[in-house]
mmCIF file of C-alpha atoms in Angstrom:
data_model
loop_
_atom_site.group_PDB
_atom_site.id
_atom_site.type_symbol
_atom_site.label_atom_id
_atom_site.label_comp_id
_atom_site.label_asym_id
_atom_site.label_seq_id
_atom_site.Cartn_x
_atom_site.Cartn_y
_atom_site.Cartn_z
ATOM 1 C CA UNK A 25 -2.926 50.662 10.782
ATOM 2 C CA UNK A 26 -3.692 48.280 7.856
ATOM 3 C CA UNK A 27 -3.875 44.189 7.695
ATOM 4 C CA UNK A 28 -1.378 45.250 5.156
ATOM 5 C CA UNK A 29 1.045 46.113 6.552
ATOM 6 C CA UNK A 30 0.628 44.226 10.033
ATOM 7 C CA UNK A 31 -0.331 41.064 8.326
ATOM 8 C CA UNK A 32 -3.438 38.565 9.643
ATOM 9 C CA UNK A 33 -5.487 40.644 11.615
ATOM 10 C CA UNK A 34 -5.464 40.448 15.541
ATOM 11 C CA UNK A 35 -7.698 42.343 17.717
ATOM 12 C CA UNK A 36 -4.795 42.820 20.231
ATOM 13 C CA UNK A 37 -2.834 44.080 17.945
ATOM 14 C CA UNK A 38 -5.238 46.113 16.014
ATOM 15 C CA UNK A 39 -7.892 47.109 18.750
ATOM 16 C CA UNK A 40 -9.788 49.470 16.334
ATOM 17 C CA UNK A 41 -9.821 47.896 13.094
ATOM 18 C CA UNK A 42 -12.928 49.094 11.732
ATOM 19 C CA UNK A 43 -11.824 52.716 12.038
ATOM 20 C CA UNK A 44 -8.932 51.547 9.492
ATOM 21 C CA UNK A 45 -8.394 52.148 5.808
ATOM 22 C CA UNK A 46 -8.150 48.309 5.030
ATOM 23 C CA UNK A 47 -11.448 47.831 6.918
ATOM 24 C CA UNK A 48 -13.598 50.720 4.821
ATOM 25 C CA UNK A 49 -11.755 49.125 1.523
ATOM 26 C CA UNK A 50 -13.332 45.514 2.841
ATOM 27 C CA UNK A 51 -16.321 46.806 3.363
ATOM 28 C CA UNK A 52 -16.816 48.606 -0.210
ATOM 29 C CA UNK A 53 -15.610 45.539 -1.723
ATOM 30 C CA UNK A 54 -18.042 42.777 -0.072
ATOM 31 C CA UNK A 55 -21.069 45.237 -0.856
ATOM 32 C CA UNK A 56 -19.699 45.285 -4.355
ATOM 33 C CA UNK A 57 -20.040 41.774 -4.710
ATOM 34 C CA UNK A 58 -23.257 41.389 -3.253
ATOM 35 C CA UNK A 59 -24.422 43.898 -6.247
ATOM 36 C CA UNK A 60 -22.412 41.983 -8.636
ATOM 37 C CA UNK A 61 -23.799 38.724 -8.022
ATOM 38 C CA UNK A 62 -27.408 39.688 -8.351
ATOM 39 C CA UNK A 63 -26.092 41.483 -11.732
ATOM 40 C CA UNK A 64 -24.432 38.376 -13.182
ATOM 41 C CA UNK A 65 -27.572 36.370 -11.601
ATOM 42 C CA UNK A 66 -30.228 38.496 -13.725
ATOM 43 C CA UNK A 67 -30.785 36.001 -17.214
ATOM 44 C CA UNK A 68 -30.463 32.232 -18.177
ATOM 45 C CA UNK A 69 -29.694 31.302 -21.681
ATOM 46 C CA UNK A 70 -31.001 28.392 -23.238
ATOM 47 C CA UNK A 71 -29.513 26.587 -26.091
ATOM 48 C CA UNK A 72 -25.982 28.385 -25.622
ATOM 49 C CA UNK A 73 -23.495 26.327 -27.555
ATOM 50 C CA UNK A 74 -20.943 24.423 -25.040
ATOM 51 C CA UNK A 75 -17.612 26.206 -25.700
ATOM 52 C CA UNK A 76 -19.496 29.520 -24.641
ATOM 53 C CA UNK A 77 -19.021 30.569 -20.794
ATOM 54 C CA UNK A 78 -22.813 32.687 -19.892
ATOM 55 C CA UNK A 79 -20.976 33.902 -16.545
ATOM 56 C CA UNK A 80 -17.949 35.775 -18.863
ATOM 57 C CA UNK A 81 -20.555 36.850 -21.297
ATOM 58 C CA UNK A 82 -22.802 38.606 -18.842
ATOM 59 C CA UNK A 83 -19.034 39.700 -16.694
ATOM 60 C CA UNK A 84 -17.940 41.425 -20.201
ATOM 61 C CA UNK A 85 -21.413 43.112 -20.633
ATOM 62 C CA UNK A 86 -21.770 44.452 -17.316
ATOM 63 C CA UNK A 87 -17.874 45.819 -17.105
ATOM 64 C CA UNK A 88 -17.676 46.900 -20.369
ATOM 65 C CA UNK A 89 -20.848 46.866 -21.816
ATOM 66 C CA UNK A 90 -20.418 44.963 -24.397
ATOM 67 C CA UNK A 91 -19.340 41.502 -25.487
ATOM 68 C CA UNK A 92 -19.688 39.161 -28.711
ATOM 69 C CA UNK A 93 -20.881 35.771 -29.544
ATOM 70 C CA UNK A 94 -19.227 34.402 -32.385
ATOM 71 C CA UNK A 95 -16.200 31.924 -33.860
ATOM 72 C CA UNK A 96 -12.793 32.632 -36.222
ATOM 73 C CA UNK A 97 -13.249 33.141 -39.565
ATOM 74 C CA UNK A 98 -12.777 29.976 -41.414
ATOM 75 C CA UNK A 99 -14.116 27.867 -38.131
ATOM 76 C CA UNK A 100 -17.894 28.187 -38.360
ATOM 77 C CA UNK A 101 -19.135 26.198 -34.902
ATOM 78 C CA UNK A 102 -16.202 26.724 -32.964
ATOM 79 C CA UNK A 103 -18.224 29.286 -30.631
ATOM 80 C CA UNK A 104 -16.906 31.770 -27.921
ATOM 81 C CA UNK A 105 -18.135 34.111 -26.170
ATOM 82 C CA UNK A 106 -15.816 37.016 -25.436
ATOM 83 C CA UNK A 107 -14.797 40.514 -25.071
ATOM 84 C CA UNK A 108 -15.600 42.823 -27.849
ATOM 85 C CA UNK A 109 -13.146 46.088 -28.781
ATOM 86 C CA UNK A 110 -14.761 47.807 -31.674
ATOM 87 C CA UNK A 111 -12.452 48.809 -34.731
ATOM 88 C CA UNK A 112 -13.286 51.715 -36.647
ATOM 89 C CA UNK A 113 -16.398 53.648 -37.865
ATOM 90 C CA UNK A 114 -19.830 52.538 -36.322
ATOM 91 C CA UNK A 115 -22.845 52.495 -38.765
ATOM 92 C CA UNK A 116 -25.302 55.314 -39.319
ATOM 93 C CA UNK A 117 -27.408 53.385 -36.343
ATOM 94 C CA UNK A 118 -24.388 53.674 -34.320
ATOM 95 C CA UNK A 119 -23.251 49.851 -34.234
ATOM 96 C CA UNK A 120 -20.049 48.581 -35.247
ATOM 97 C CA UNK A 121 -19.306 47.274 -38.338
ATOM 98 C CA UNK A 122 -16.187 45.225 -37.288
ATOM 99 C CA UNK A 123 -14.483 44.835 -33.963
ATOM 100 C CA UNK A 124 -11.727 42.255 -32.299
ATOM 101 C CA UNK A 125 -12.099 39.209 -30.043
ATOM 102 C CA UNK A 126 -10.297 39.303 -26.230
ATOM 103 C CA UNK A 127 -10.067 36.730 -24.014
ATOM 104 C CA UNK A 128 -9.348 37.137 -20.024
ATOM 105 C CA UNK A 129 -6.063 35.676 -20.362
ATOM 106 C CA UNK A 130 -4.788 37.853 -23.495
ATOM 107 C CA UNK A 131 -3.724 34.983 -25.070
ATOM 108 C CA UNK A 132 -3.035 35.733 -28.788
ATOM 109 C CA UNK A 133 -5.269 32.879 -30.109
ATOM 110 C CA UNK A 134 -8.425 33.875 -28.776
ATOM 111 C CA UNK A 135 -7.919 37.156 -30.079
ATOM 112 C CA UNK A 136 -9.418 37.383 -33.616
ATOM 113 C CA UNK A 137 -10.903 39.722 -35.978
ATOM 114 C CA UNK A 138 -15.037 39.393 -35.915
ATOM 115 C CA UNK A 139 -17.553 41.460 -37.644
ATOM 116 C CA UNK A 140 -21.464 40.532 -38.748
ATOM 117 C CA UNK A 141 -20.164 38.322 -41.372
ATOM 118 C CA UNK A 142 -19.257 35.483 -38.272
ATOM 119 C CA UNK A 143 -20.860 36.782 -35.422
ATOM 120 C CA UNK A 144 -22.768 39.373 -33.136
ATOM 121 C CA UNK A 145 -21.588 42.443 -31.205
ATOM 122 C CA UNK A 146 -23.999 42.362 -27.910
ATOM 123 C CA UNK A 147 -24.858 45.852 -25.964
ATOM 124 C CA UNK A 148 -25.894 45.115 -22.072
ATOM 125 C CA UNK A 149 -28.321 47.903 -22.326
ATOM 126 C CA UNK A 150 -30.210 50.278 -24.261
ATOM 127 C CA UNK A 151 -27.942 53.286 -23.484
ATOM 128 C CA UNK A 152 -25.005 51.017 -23.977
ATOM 129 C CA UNK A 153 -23.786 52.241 -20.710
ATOM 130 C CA UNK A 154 -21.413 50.165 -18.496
ATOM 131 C CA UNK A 155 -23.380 48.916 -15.472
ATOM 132 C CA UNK A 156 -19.901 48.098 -13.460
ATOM 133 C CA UNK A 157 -20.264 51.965 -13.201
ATOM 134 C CA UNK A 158 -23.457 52.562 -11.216
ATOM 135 C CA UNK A 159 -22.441 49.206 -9.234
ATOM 136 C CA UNK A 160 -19.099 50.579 -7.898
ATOM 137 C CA UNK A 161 -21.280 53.909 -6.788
ATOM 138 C CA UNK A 162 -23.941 51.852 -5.164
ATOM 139 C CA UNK A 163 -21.489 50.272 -2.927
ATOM 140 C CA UNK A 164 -20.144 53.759 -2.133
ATOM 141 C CA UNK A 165 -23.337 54.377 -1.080
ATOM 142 C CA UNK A 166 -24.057 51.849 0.515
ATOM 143 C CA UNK A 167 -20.674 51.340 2.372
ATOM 144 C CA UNK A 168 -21.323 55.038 3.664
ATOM 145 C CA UNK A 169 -24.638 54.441 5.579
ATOM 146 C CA UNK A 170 -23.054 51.714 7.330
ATOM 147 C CA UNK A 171 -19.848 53.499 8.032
ATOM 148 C CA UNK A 172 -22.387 56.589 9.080
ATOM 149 C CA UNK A 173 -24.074 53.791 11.270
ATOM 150 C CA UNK A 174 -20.961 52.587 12.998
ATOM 151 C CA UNK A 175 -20.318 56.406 13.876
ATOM 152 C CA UNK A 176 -23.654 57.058 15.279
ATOM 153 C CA UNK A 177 -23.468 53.839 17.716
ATOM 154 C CA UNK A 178 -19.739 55.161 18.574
ATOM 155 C CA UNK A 179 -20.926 58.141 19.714
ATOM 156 C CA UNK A 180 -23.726 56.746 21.834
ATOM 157 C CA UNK A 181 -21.330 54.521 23.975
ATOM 158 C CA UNK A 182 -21.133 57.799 26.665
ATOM 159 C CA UNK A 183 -18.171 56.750 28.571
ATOM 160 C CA UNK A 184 -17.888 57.065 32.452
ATOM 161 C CA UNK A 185 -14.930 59.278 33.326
ATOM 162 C CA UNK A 186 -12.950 58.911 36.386
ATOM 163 C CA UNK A 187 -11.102 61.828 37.865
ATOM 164 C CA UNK A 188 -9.049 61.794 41.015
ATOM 165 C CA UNK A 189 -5.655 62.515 42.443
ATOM 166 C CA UNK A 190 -2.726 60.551 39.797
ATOM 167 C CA UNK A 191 -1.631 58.232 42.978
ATOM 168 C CA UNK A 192 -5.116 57.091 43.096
ATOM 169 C CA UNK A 193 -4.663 55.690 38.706
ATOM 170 C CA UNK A 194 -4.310 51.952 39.931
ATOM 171 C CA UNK A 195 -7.582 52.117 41.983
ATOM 172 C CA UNK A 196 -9.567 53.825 39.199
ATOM 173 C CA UNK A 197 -8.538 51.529 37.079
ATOM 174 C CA UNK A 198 -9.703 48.428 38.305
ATOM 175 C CA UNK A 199 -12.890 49.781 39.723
ATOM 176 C CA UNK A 200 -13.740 50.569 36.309
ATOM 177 C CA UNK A 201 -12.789 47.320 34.748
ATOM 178 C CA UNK A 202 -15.032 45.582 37.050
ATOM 179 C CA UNK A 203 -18.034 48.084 36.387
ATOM 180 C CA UNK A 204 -17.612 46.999 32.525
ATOM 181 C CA UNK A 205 -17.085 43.487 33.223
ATOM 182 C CA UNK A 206 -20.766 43.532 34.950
ATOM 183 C CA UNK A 207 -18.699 42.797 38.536
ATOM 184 C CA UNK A 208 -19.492 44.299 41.591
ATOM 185 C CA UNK A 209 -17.086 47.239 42.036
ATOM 186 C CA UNK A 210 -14.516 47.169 45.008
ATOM 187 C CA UNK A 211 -11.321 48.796 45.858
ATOM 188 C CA UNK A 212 -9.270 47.487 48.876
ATOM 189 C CA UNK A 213 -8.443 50.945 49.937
ATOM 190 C CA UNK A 214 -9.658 52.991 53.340
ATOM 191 C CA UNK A 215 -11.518 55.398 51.119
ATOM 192 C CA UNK A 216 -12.446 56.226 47.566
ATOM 193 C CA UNK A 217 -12.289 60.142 48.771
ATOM 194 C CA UNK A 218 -11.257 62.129 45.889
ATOM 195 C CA UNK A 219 -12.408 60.009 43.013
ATOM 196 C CA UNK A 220 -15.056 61.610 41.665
ATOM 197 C CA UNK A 221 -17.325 59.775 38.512
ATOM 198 C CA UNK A 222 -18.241 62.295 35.710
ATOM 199 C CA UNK A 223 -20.108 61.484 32.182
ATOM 200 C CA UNK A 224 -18.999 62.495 28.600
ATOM 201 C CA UNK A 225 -22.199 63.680 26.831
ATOM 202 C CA UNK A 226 -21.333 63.834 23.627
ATOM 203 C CA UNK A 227 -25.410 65.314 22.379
ATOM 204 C CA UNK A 228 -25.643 62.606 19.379
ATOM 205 C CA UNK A 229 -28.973 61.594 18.579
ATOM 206 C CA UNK A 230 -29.538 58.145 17.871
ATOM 207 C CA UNK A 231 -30.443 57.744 13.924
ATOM 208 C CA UNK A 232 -30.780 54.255 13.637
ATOM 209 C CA UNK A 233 -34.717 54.023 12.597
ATOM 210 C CA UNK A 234 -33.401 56.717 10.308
ATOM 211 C CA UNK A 235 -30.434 54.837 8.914
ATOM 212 C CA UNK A 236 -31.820 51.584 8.430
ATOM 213 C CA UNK A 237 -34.323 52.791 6.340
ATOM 214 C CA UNK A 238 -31.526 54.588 4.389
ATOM 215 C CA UNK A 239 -29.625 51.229 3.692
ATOM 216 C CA UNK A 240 -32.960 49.361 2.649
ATOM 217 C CA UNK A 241 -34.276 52.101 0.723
ATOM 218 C CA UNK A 242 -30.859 52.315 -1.042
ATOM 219 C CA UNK A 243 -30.918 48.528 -1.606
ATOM 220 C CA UNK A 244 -34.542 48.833 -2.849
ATOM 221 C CA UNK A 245 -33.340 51.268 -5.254
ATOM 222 C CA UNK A 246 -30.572 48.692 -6.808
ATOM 223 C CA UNK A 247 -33.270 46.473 -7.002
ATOM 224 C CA UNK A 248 -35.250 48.272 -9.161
ATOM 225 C CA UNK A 249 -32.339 49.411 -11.804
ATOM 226 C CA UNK A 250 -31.569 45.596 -11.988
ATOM 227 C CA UNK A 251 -35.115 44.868 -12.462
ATOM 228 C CA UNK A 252 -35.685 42.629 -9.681
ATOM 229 C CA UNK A 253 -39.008 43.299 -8.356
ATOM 230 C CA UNK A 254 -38.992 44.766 -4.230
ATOM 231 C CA UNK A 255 -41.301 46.931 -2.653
ATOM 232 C CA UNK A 256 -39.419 50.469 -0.957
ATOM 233 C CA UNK A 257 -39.820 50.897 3.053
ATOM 234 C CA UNK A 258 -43.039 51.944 4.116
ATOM 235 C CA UNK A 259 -44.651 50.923 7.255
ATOM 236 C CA UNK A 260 -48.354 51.537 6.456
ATOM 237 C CA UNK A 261 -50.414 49.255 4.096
ATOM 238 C CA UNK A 262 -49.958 49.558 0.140
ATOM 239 C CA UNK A 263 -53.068 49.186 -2.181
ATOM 240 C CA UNK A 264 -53.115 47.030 -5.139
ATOM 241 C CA UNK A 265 -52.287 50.099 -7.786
ATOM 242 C CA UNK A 266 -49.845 51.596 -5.976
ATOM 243 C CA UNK A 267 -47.815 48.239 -5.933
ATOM 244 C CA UNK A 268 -48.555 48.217 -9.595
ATOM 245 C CA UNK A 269 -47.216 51.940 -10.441
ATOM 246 C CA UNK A 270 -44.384 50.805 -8.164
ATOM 247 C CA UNK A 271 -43.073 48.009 -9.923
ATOM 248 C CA UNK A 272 -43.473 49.449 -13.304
ATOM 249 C CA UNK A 273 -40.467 51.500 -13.452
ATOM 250 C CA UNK A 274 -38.824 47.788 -12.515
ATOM 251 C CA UNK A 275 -39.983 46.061 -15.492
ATOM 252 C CA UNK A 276 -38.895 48.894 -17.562
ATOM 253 C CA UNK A 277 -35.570 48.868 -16.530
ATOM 254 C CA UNK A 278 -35.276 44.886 -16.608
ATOM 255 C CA UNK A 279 -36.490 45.022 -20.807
ATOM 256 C CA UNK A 280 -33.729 47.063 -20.938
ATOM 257 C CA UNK A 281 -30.729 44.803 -21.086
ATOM 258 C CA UNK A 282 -32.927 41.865 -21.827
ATOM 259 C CA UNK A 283 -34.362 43.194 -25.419
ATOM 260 C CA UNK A 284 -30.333 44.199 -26.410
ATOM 261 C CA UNK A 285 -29.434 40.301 -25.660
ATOM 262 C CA UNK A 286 -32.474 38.893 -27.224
ATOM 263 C CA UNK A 287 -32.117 41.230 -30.216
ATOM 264 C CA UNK A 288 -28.519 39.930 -30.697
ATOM 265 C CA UNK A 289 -29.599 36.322 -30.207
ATOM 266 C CA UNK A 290 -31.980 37.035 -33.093
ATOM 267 C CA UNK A 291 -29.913 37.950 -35.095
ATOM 268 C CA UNK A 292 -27.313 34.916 -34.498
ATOM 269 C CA UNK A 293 -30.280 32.770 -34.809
ATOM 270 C CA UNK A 294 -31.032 34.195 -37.939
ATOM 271 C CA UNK A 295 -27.597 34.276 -39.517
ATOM 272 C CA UNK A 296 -26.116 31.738 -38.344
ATOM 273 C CA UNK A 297 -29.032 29.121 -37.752
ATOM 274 C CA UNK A 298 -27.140 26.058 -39.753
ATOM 275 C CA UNK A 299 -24.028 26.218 -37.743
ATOM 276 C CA UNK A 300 -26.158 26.118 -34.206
ATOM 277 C CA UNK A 301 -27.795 22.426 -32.681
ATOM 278 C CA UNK A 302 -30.729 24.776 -31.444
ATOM 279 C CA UNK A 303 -31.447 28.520 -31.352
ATOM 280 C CA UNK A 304 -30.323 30.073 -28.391
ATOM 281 C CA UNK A 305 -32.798 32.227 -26.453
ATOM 282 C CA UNK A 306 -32.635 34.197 -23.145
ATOM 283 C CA UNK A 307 -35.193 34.697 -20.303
ATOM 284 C CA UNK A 308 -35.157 36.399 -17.129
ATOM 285 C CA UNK A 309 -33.341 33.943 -14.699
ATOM 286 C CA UNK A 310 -36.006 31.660 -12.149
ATOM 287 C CA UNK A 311 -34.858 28.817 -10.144
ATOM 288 C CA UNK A 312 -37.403 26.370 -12.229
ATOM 289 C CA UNK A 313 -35.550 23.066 -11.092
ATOM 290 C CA UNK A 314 -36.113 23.873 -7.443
ATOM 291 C CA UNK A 315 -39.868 25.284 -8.189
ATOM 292 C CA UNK A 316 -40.476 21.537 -10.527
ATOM 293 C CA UNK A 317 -38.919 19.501 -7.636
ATOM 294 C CA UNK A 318 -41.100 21.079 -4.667
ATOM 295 C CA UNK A 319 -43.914 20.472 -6.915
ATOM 296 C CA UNK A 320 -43.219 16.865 -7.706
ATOM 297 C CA UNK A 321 -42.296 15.945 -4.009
ATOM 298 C CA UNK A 322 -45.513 17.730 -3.118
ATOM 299 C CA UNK A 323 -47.583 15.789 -5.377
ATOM 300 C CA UNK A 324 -45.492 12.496 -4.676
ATOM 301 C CA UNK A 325 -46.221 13.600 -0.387
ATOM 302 C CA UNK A 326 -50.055 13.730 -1.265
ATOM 303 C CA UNK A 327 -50.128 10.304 -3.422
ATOM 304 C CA UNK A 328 -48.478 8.529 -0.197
ATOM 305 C CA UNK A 329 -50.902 9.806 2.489
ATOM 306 C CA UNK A 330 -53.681 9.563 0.176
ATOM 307 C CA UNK A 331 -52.777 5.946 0.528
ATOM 308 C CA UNK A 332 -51.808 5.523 3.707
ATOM 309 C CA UNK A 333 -55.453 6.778 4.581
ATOM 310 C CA UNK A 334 -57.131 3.575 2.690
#
């Protein structure tokens, strides 16, 4: 039964919530996020005007594909960054020639006709695909290793079973309780004649060497069609070319959505240049404040016991 429809979940009430609906849903949805993050962690842009939001630009491209950079006509520097619904006939090349602003709320104001003459219509990648669509089958995967994971350990809990005359149910019982609780078993009974201990076999191999290396492999896989760089599972060394061929199809798939941003960028640089305080660029997102501080306080660690050693 569901958390639902029982409310906050209790594992009195709800002994075997894993084996639930809600639980499976959970579980799809908190690998789904872990993919998502990464996704909308992927690029930092530099020199993006203030009234632009980079986390709802990269959300649009990677649900829908596509998104736009650009401001009402009329209103040159009044920037946003928003969804993009293309209106009419594309160009020969396939590209709109005019399309309409939407904002998350669907308030009316934010929703404004756009086309090359005041902004840019962005693609996330080259095959203009929407990413949100591999992501939600990832997770499917993803969810169903672990699911086939739980099943495999179920099956190799082999349970003791008890059988015995039904007068003697009370006494089997509790001399099973205390064998699980780790107890030493007693009865306070003449005899345990007639209960006799049997074991449920069920003949399911373990597969969790197996499985594990499914769910890496699988994340390795995501990785790679993000473009963040991770080696697959293998156990034995790797040579310096093989890494190399390995990562290749990585940055491949990482120039991907990165040359459709910076190709739109170019082109808002380029036509719209006056109305921007700098041109705005993207790069492939690195935690560079972290990286400068370590370095600094490294340098700053060696100055002081440089000194303390005079």
């Amino acid at each position: 039964m569901s958390r639902r429809k029982k409310g906050a979940y209790s594992p009195s009430k709800q002994p075997n919530y894993w084996q639930t609906g809600d639980y499976n849903i959970s579980l799809y949805e908190v690998l789904r996020d872990d993919i998502m993050n990464l996704a909308l962690s992927r690029f930092r842009y530099l020199g993006l005007p203030e009234t632009c939001d980079a986390r709802y630009l990269e959300w649009c491209l990677i649900t829908y594909g596509r998104a736009c950079i650009g401001f009402p006509k009329g209103k040159p520097g009044m920037w946003m960054s928003l969804q993009a619904v293309q209106q009419g006939q594309p160009n020969v090349y396939n590209y709109p020639a005019r399309w309409r602003t939407q904002g998350a709320n669907g308030d009316g104001k934010w929703q404004f006709a756009m086309d090359w003459s005041n902004g840019v219509f962005i693609f996330d990648s080259m095959s203009r695909f929407p990413l949100m669509m591999k992501i939600n089958i990832w997770a499917r995967e993803l969810a169903d290793i672990l699911q086939t994971q739980q099943m495999n350990r179920f099956h190799q809990r082999i349970p003791f079973i008890l059988t015995g005359p039904n007068d003697r149910a009370f006494d089997m019982t509790n001399l099973m309780g205390q064998i699980t609780e780790g107890q030493l078993a007693s009865i306070t009974t003449d005899s345990i004649s007639g209960i006799e201990p049997k074991v449920f076999n069920t003949g399911v191999s373990y597969l969790g060497t197996e499985l594990d290396q499914a769910y890496e492999n699988t994340w390795n896989k995501i990785y790679r069609e993000l473009g963040i760089r991770a080696l697959p599972f293998k156990s034995e060394r790797r040579i310096e070319d093989e890494i190399t061929d390995t990562m290749e199809p990585t940055d491949l798939a990482r120039l991907s959505p990165l040359s459709c941003r910076r190709q739109a960028l170019d082109k808002l640089n380029d036509r719209f240049g006056r109305y921007l305080e700098e041109s705005i660029k993207v790069v492939w997102n690195k935690d560079i404040e972290s990286d400068n501080f370590n370095v600094t306080n490294d340098y700053a660690s060696m100055l002081d016991a440089k000194r303390g050693g005079l």
